[in-house]
XYZ file of C-alpha atoms in Angstrom:
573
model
C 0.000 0.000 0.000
C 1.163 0.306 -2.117
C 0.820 1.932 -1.908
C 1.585 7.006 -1.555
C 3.183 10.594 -1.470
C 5.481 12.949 -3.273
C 6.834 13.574 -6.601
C 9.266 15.331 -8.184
C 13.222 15.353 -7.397
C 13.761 18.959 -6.759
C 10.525 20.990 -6.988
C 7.990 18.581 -7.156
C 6.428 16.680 -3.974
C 3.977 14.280 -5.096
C 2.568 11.734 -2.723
C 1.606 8.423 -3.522
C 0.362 6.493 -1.109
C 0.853 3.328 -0.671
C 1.935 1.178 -0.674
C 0.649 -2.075 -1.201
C 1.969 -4.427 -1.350
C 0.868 -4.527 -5.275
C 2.322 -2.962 -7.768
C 2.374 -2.004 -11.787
C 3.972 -1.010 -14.956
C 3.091 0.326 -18.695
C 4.402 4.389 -19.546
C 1.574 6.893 -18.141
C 0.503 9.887 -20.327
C 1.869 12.033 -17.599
C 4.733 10.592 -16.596
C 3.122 9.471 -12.984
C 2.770 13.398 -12.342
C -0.898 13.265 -12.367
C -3.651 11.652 -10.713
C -6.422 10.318 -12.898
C -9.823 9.379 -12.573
C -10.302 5.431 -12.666
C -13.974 5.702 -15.017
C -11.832 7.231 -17.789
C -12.264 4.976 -20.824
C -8.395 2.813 -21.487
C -7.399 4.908 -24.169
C -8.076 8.112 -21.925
C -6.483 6.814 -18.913
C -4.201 10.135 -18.328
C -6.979 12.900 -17.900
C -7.915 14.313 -14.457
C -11.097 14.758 -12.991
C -11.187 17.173 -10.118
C -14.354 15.558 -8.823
C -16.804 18.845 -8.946
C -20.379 18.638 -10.115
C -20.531 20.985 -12.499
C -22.659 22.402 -15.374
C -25.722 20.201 -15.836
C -24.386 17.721 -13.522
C -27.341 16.575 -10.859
C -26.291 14.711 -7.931
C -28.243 11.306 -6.945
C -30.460 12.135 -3.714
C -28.533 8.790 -2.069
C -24.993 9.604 -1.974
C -23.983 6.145 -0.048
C -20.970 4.084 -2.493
C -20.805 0.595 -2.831
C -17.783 -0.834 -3.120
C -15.971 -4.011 -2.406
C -12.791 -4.767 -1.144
C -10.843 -8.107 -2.064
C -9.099 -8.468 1.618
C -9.951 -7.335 4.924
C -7.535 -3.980 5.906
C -5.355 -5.803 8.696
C -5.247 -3.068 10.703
C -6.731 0.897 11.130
C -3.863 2.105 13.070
C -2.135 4.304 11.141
C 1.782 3.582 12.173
C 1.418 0.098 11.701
C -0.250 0.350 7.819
C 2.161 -1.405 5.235
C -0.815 -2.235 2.786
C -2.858 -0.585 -0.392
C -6.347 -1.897 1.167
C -5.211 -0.308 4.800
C -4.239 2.960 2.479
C -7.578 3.304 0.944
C -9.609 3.128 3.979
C -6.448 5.430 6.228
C -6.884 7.964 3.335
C -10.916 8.099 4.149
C -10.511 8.094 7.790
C -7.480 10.624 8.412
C -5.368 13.298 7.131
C -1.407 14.733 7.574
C 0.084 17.749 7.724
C -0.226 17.876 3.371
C -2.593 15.815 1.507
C -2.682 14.572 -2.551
C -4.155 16.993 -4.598
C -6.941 14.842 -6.796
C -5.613 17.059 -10.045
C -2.294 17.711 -9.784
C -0.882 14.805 -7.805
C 1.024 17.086 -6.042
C 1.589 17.881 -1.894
C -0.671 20.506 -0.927
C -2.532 22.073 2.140
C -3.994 19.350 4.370
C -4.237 20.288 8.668
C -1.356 22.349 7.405
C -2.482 25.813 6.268
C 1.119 27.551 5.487
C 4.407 26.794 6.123
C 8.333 27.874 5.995
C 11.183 25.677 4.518
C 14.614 27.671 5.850
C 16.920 28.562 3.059
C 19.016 25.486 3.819
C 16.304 23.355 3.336
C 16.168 21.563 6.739
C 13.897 23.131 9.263
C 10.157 23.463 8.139
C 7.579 25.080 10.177
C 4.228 23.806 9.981
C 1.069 26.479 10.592
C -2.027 23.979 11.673
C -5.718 25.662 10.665
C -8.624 25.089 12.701
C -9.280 21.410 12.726
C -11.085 19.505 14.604
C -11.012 15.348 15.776
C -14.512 13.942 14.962
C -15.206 14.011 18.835
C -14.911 17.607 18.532
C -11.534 17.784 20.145
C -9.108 20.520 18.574
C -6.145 18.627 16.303
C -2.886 20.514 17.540
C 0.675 20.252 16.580
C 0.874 17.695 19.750
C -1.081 15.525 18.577
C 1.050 14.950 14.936
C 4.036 14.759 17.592
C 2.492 11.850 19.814
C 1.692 9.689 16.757
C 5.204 10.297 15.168
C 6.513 9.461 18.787
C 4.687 6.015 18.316
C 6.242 5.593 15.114
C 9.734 5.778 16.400
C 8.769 4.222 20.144
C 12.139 1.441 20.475
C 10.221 -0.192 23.440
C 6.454 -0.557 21.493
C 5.012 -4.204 21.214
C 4.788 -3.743 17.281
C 7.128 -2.017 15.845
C 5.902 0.524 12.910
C 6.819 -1.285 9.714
C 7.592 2.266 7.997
C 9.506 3.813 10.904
C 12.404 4.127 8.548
C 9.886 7.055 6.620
C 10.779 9.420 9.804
C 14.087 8.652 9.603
C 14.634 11.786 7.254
C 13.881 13.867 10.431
C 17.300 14.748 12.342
C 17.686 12.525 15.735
C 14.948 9.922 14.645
C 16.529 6.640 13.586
C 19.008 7.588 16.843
C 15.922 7.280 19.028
C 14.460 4.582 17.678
C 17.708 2.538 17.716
C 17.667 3.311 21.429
C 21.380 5.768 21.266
C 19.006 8.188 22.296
C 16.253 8.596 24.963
C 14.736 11.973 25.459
C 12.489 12.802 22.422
C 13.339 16.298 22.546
C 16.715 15.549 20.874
C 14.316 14.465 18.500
C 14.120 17.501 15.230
C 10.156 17.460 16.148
C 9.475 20.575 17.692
C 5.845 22.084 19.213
C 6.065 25.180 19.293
C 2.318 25.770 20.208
C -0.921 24.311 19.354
C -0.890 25.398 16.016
C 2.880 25.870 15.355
C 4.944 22.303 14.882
C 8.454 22.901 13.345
C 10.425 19.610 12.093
C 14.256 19.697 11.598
C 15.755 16.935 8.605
C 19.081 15.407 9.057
C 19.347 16.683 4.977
C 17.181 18.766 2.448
C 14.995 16.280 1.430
C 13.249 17.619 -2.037
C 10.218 15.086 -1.804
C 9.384 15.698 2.291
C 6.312 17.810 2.055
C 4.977 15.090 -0.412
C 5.863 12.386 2.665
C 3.444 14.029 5.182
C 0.578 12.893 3.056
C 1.727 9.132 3.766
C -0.434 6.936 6.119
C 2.696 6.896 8.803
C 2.730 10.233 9.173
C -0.964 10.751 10.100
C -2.219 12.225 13.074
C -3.449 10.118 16.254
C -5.711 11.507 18.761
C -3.673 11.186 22.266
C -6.707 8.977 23.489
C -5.005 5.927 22.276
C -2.104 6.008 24.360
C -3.622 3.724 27.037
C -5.574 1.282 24.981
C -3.699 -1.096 23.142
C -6.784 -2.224 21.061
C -8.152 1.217 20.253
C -7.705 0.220 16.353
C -9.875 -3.143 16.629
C -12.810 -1.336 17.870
C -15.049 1.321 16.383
C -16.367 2.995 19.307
C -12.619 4.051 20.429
C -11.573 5.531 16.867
C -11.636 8.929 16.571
C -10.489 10.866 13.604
C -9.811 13.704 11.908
C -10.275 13.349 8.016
C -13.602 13.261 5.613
C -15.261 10.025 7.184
C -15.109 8.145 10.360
C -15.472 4.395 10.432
C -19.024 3.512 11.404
C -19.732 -0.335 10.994
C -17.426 -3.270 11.233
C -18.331 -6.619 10.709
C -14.812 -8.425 10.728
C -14.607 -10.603 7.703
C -17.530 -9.199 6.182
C -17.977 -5.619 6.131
C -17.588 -2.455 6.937
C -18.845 1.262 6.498
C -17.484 4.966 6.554
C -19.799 7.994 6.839
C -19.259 11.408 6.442
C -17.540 13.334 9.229
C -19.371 16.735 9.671
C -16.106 17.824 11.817
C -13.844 17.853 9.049
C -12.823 21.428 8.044
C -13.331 20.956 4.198
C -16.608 18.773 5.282
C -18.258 21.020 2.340
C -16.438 19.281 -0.420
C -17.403 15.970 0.656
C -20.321 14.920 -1.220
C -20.553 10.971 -0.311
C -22.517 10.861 2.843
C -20.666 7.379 3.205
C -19.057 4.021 1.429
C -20.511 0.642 2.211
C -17.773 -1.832 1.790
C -18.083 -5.520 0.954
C -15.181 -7.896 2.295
C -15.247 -10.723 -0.697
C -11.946 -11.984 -1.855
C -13.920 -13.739 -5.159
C -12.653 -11.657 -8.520
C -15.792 -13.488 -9.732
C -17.914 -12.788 -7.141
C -17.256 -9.256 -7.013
C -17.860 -8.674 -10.520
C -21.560 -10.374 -10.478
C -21.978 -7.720 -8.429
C -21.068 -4.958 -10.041
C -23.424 -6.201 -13.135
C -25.736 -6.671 -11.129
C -25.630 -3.093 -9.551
C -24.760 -3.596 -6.268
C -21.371 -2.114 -6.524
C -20.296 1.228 -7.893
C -17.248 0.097 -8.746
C -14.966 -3.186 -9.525
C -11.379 -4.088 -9.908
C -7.841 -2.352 -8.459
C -6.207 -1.887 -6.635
C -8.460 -2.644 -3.292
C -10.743 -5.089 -5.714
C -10.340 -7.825 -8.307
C -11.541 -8.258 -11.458
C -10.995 -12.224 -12.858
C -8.054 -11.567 -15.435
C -10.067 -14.063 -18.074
C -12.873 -11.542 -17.790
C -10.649 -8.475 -18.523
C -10.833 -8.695 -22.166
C -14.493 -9.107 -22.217
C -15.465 -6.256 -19.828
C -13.622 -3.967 -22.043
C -15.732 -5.076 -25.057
C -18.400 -5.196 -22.932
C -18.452 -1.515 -20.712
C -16.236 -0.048 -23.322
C -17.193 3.474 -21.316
C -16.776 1.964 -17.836
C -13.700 -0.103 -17.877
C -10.101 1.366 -17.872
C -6.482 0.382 -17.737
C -3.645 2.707 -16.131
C -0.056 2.003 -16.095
C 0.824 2.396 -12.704
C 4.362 2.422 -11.252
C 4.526 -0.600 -9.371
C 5.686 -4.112 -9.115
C 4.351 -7.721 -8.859
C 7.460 -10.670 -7.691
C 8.401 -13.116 -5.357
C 10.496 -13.057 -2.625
C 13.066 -15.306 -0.959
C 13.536 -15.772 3.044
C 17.304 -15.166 2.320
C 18.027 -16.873 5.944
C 16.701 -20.200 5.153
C 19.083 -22.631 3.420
C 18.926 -23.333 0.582
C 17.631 -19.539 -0.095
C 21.021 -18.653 1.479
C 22.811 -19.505 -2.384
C 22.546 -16.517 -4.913
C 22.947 -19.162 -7.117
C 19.803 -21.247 -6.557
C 17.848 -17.620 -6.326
C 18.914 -16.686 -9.589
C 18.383 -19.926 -11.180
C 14.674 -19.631 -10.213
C 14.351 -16.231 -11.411
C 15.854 -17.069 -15.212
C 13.357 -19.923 -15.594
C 10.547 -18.266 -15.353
C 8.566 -17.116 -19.236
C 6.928 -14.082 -17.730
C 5.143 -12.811 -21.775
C 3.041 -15.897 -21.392
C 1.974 -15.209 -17.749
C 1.064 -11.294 -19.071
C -0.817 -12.879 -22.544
C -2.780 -15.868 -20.994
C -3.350 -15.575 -16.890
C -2.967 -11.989 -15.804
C -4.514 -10.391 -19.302
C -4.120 -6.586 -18.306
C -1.085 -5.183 -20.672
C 1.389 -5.894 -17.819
C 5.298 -5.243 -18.638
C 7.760 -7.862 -18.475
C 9.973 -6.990 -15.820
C 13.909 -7.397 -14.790
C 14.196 -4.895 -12.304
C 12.494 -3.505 -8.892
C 11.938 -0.185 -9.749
C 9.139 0.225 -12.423
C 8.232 2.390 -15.002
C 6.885 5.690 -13.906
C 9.577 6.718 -10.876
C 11.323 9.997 -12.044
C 15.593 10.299 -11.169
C 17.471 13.163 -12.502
C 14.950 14.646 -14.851
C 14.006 11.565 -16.472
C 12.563 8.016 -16.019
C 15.043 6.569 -13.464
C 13.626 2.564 -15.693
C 14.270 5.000 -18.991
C 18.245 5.743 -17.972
C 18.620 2.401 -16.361
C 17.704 -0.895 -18.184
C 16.884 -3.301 -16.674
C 17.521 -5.593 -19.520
C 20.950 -5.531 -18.309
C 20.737 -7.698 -15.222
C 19.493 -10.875 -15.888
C 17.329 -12.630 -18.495
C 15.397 -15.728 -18.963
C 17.654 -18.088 -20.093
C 16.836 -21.904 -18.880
C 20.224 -23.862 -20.060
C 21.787 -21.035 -17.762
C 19.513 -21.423 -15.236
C 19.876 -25.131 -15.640
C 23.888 -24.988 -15.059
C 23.202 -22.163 -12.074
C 20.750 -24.416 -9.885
C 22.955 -27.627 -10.456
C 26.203 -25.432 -9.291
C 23.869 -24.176 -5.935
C 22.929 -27.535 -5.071
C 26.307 -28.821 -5.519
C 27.133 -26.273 -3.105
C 24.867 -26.705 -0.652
C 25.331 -30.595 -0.198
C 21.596 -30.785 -2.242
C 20.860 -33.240 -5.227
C 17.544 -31.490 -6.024
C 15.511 -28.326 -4.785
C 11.727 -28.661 -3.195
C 10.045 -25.390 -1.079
C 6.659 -24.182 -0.735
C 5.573 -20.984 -2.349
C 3.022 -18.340 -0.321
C 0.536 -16.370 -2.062
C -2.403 -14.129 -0.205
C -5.883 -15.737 -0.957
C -6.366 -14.432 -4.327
C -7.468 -16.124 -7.763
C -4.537 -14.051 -9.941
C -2.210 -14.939 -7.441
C -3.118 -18.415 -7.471
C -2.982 -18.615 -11.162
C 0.043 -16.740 -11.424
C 1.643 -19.585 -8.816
C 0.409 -22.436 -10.407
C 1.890 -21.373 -13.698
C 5.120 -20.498 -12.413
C 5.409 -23.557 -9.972
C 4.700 -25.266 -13.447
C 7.722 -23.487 -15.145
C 10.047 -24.659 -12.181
C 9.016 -28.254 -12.640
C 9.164 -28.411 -16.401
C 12.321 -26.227 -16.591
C 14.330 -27.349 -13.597
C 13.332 -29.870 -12.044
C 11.875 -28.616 -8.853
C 8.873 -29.647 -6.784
C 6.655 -27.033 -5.557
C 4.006 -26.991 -2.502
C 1.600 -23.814 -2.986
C 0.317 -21.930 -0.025
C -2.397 -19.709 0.333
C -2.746 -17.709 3.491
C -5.327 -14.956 4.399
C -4.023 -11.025 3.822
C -3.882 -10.646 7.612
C -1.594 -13.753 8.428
C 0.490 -13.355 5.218
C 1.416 -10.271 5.935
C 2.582 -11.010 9.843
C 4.469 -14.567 8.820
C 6.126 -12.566 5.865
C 7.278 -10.318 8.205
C 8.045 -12.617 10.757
C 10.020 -14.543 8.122
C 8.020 -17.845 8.360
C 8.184 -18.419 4.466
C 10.221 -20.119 2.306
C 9.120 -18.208 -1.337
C 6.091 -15.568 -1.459
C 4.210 -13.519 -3.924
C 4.802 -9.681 -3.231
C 3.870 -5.918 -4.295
C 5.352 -2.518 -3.899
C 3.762 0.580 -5.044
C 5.555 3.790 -4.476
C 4.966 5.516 -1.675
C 6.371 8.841 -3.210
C 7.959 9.841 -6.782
C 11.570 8.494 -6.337
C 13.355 5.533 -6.470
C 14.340 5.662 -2.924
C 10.250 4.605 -1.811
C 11.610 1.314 -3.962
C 15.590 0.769 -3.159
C 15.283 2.305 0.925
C 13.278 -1.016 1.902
C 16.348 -3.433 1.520
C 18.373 -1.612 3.956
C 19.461 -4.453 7.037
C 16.375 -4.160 9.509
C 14.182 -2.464 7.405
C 10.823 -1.790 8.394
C 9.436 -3.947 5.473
C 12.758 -5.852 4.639
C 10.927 -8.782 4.829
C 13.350 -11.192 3.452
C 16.225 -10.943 5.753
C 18.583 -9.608 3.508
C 21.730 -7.337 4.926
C 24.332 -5.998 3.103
C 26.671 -3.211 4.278
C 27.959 -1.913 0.839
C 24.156 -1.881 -0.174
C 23.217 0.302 3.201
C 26.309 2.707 2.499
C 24.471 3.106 -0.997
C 21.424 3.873 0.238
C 22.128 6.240 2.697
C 24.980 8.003 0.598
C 21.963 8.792 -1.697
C 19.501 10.068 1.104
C 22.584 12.482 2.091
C 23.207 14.028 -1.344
C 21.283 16.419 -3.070
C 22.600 16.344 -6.617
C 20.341 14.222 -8.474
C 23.331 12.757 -10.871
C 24.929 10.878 -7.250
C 21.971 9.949 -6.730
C 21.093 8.607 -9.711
C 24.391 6.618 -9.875
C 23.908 5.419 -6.034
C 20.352 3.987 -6.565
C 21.444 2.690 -9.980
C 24.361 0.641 -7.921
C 22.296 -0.108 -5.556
C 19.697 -1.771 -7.645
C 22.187 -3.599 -9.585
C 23.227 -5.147 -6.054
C 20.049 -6.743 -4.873
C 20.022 -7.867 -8.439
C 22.858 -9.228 -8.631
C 21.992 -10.905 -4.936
C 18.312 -11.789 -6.530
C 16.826 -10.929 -3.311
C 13.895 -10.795 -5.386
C 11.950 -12.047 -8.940
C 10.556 -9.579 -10.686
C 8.209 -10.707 -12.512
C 6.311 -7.664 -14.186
C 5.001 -4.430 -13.885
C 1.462 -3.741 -12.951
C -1.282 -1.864 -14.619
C -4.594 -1.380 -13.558
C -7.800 -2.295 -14.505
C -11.023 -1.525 -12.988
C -14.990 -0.869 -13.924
C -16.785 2.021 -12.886
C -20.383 3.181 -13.365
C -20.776 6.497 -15.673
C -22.599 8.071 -12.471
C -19.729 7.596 -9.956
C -17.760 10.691 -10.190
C -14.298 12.189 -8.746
C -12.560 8.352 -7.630
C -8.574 9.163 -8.604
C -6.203 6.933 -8.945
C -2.680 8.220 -8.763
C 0.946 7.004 -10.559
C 1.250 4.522 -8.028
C -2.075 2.923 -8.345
C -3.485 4.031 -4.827
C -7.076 4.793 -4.852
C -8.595 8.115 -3.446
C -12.374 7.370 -3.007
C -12.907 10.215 -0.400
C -14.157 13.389 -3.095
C -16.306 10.222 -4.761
C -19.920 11.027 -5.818
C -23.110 9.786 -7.211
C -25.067 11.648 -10.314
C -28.881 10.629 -10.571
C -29.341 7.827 -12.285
């Protein structure tokens, strides 16, 4: 989730949110700059719709959405968030300091009225406007610096999977590695209730963009002695266009219009009725048969042998975007035999991935070779454009063949068996089953399939307690550091064990520069490394397809493929 936030290297701060675990490819129109409304036709996909009723426009007298969501959100917490369905909902219940403007894609305005960026580009002060917590309470610059507190807390239960996001703020990563203790020496700064003034380690082009990111949300200081305040709905209280209403774990859940939020008069929806059903085929009945407003990605599912006949079919409601993320597997690089390059990359050359894109997943995917997809600007251009990521490997099975029989030489093996982990999903399962098929047929191996609900997969990835599992990334912001920071040893969503020093010193020489050539040559380097390691499989980049009714108005869907629902509304019809 996926997954957003900011844009632009130098002047631009778009946010994408996001980050998913999901992920997609395919050039956009506008260069991932833009936001776009998902009920533009396919060939349209790069226009913007600000979400106004305007002209002859006449809104429906019911203004309550249906939609449907594949997988439960496994949590509403904001600091703990790593997913695109957690995203969607976060983004309807809360907002930061700057929010995603529908149009422009761009960091603007959000609890934040005004602020000041010093001429060395590291303190910002933040000017809050009158907002209030749906309870009525007054949101103040305290509150932003309890919930980043949380974020960074060494001694909490659950440690915040994105942590690492604050770590662009001077004393952070410090405190939450425990070197130091008093917050204060922390660069977070209240000056009053309305004044909050944040010191960076280093000018950081895309920050303003990173406010608008689920971590950085607000919490209302209620929490603080209730450790289940997120599984219950009386005990949320929030501050952004909707508060949660209904929740029916496994089943449902509902949203309805928060008449405390300051811009409460551009919210038209008087609430979104959500569906839990994790059946592509399922979901889409429903949409036929009008019970949904909308159908598909990136918090639905659309059967990908039904993709090519909805777009015959709603030629006006179905569209495809090419969205920068990614779709691959992952290894548990601490389990033998994962522990031999060789073996990874053996796997990852075997593997036909055209086929996969032309008969299972149907959408206009990209092959892909790399980690970070099309879309993600670096030094004034496509960072994919400048860097090819032809160059690192390529499906080659004689190769692969003489690769796995070297690992397994190696590691005392005569042949290779694991289980691969997918989240309950029919694409996922067809994408595994064709794959595992590859693996057999091409090399040999045997492969055990696993499916596991979004909830669990999420905590045994993270726990490590997988051998081989599908994964997602969509960009969190417009750079290729939301792609190449999450590798770095005990990474907040490192969730394959990996740790390499040269790779960290990479990564971190690039968050410390400004000049967008070393940058460009650090996450080049650095990409090159964990391909080299094959931490990962790529296996293509994403686009996104979806249905929406004519009469559903203003849903955007930015570069990275996150979903805005919260300016949605109904026309009459």
């Amino acid at each position: 989730m996926k997954k957003s936030k900011s844009l632009l290297l130098m002047i631009a701060l778009v946010l994408v949110i996001g980050t998913v675990l999901a992920g997609c490819g395919g050039n956009n129109a506008n260069n991932g700059k833009n936001a776009s409304p998902t009920n533009a036709p396919a060939d349209n996909a790069g226009n913007t719709n600000t979400g106004n009723a305007t002209g002859d426009e006449k809104l429906a007298a019911d203004q309550t959405l249906k939609i449907n969501l594949s997988s439960e959100p496994p949590t509403f917490d904001p600091q703990q968030a790593q997913d695109s369905t957690s995203n969607a909902i976060l983004k309807l219940l809360y907002e930061g300091l700057t929010r995603q403007n529908a149009e422009t894609g761009q960091a603007e305005e959000g609890i934040a009225e005004s602020w000041e960026i010093s001429p060395d580009g590291l303190v910002y002060t933040f000017k809050l406007r009158d907002a209030k917590w749906s309870n009525g309470d007054a949101v103040t610059a305290k509150d932003f610096a309890f919930a980043w507190q949380r974020v960074l807390d060494p001694n909490a239960t659950d440690a915040a999977p994105y942590a690492y996001q604050l770590f662009y703020i001077k004393g952070a990563e410090d405190y939450f590695g425990g070197k130091i203790t008093d917050f204060s020496q922390v660069g977070i700064k209240v000056v009053d209730d309305k004044t909050l003034e944040v010191t960076l380690n280093n000018p950081t082009p895309y920050f303003l963009g990173l406010l608008s990111f689920y971590t950085y949300y607000p919490v209302h200081s209620s929490v603080a002695n209730d450790p289940k305040w997120a599984t219950k709905v009386e005990t949320q209280i929030t501050n952004g266009p909707f508060t949660l209403s209904e929740w029916t774990t496994g089943q449902s859940l509902a949203v309805v219009k928060n008449p405390s939020y300051y811009a409460a008069d551009q919210i038209k929806a008087a609430g979104i009725n959500f569906s839990i059903v994790n059946s592509g085929a399922t979901e889409l009945l429903s949409y036929k048969n009008g019970e949904l407003d909308r159908a598909g990605g990136p918090i639905g599912e659309i059967p990908t042998e039904q993709l090519p006949i909805v777009e015959k079919e709603f030629p006006k409601e179905f569209a495809r975007k090419g969205i920068s993320s990614v779709y691959y597997y992952q290894f548990n690089v601490t389990e033998k035999p994962f522990t031999n390059a060789k073996i990874r990359k053996a796997l990852a050359m075997s593997i036909n991935r055209q086929p996969i894109i032309d008969n299972i997943t149907l959408g206009g995917q990209l092959p892909a070779f790399g980690f970070v997809p099309p879309g993600i600007q670096s030094n004034e251009q496509e960072f994919r454009t400048q860097v090819a990521d032809s160059q690192y490997f390529g499906e080659d099975i004689e190769g692969a063949k003489a690769l796995l029989a070297e690992g397994l030489k190696e590691e005392g093996l005569d042949k290779l068996s694991f289980t691969l982990t997918y989240n309950t999903s029919e694409g996922h399962q067809k994408i595994a089953v064709a794959v595992a098929d590859m693996w057999k047929k091409n090399l040999g191996v045997e492969v055990k399939l696993a499916n596991k609900e979004w909830g669990v997969f999420i905590e045994d990835k993270h726990n490590l307690n997988y051998q081989v599992a599908r994964a997602g990334w969509s960009a969190d912001f417009n750079d290729p550091m939301t792609y190449l920071d999450m590798w770095v040893t005990g990474g907040g969503n490192n969730d394959t064990g990996y740790s390499n020093p040269a790779y960290d010193k990479l990564i971190n020489e690039a968050k410390k520069s400004s000049d967008n050539a070393v940058r460009q040559e650090k996450f080049a380097a650095a990409e090159k490394m964990i391909m080299d390691d094959m931490i990962l499989i790529p296996i293509y980049y994403y686009t996104n397809n979806s249905l929406t009714k004519e009469y559903l108005k203003g849903v955007t869907l930015d570069f990275s493929g996150a979903v805005d629902l919260s300016r949605a509304y109904l026309l009459e019809h």
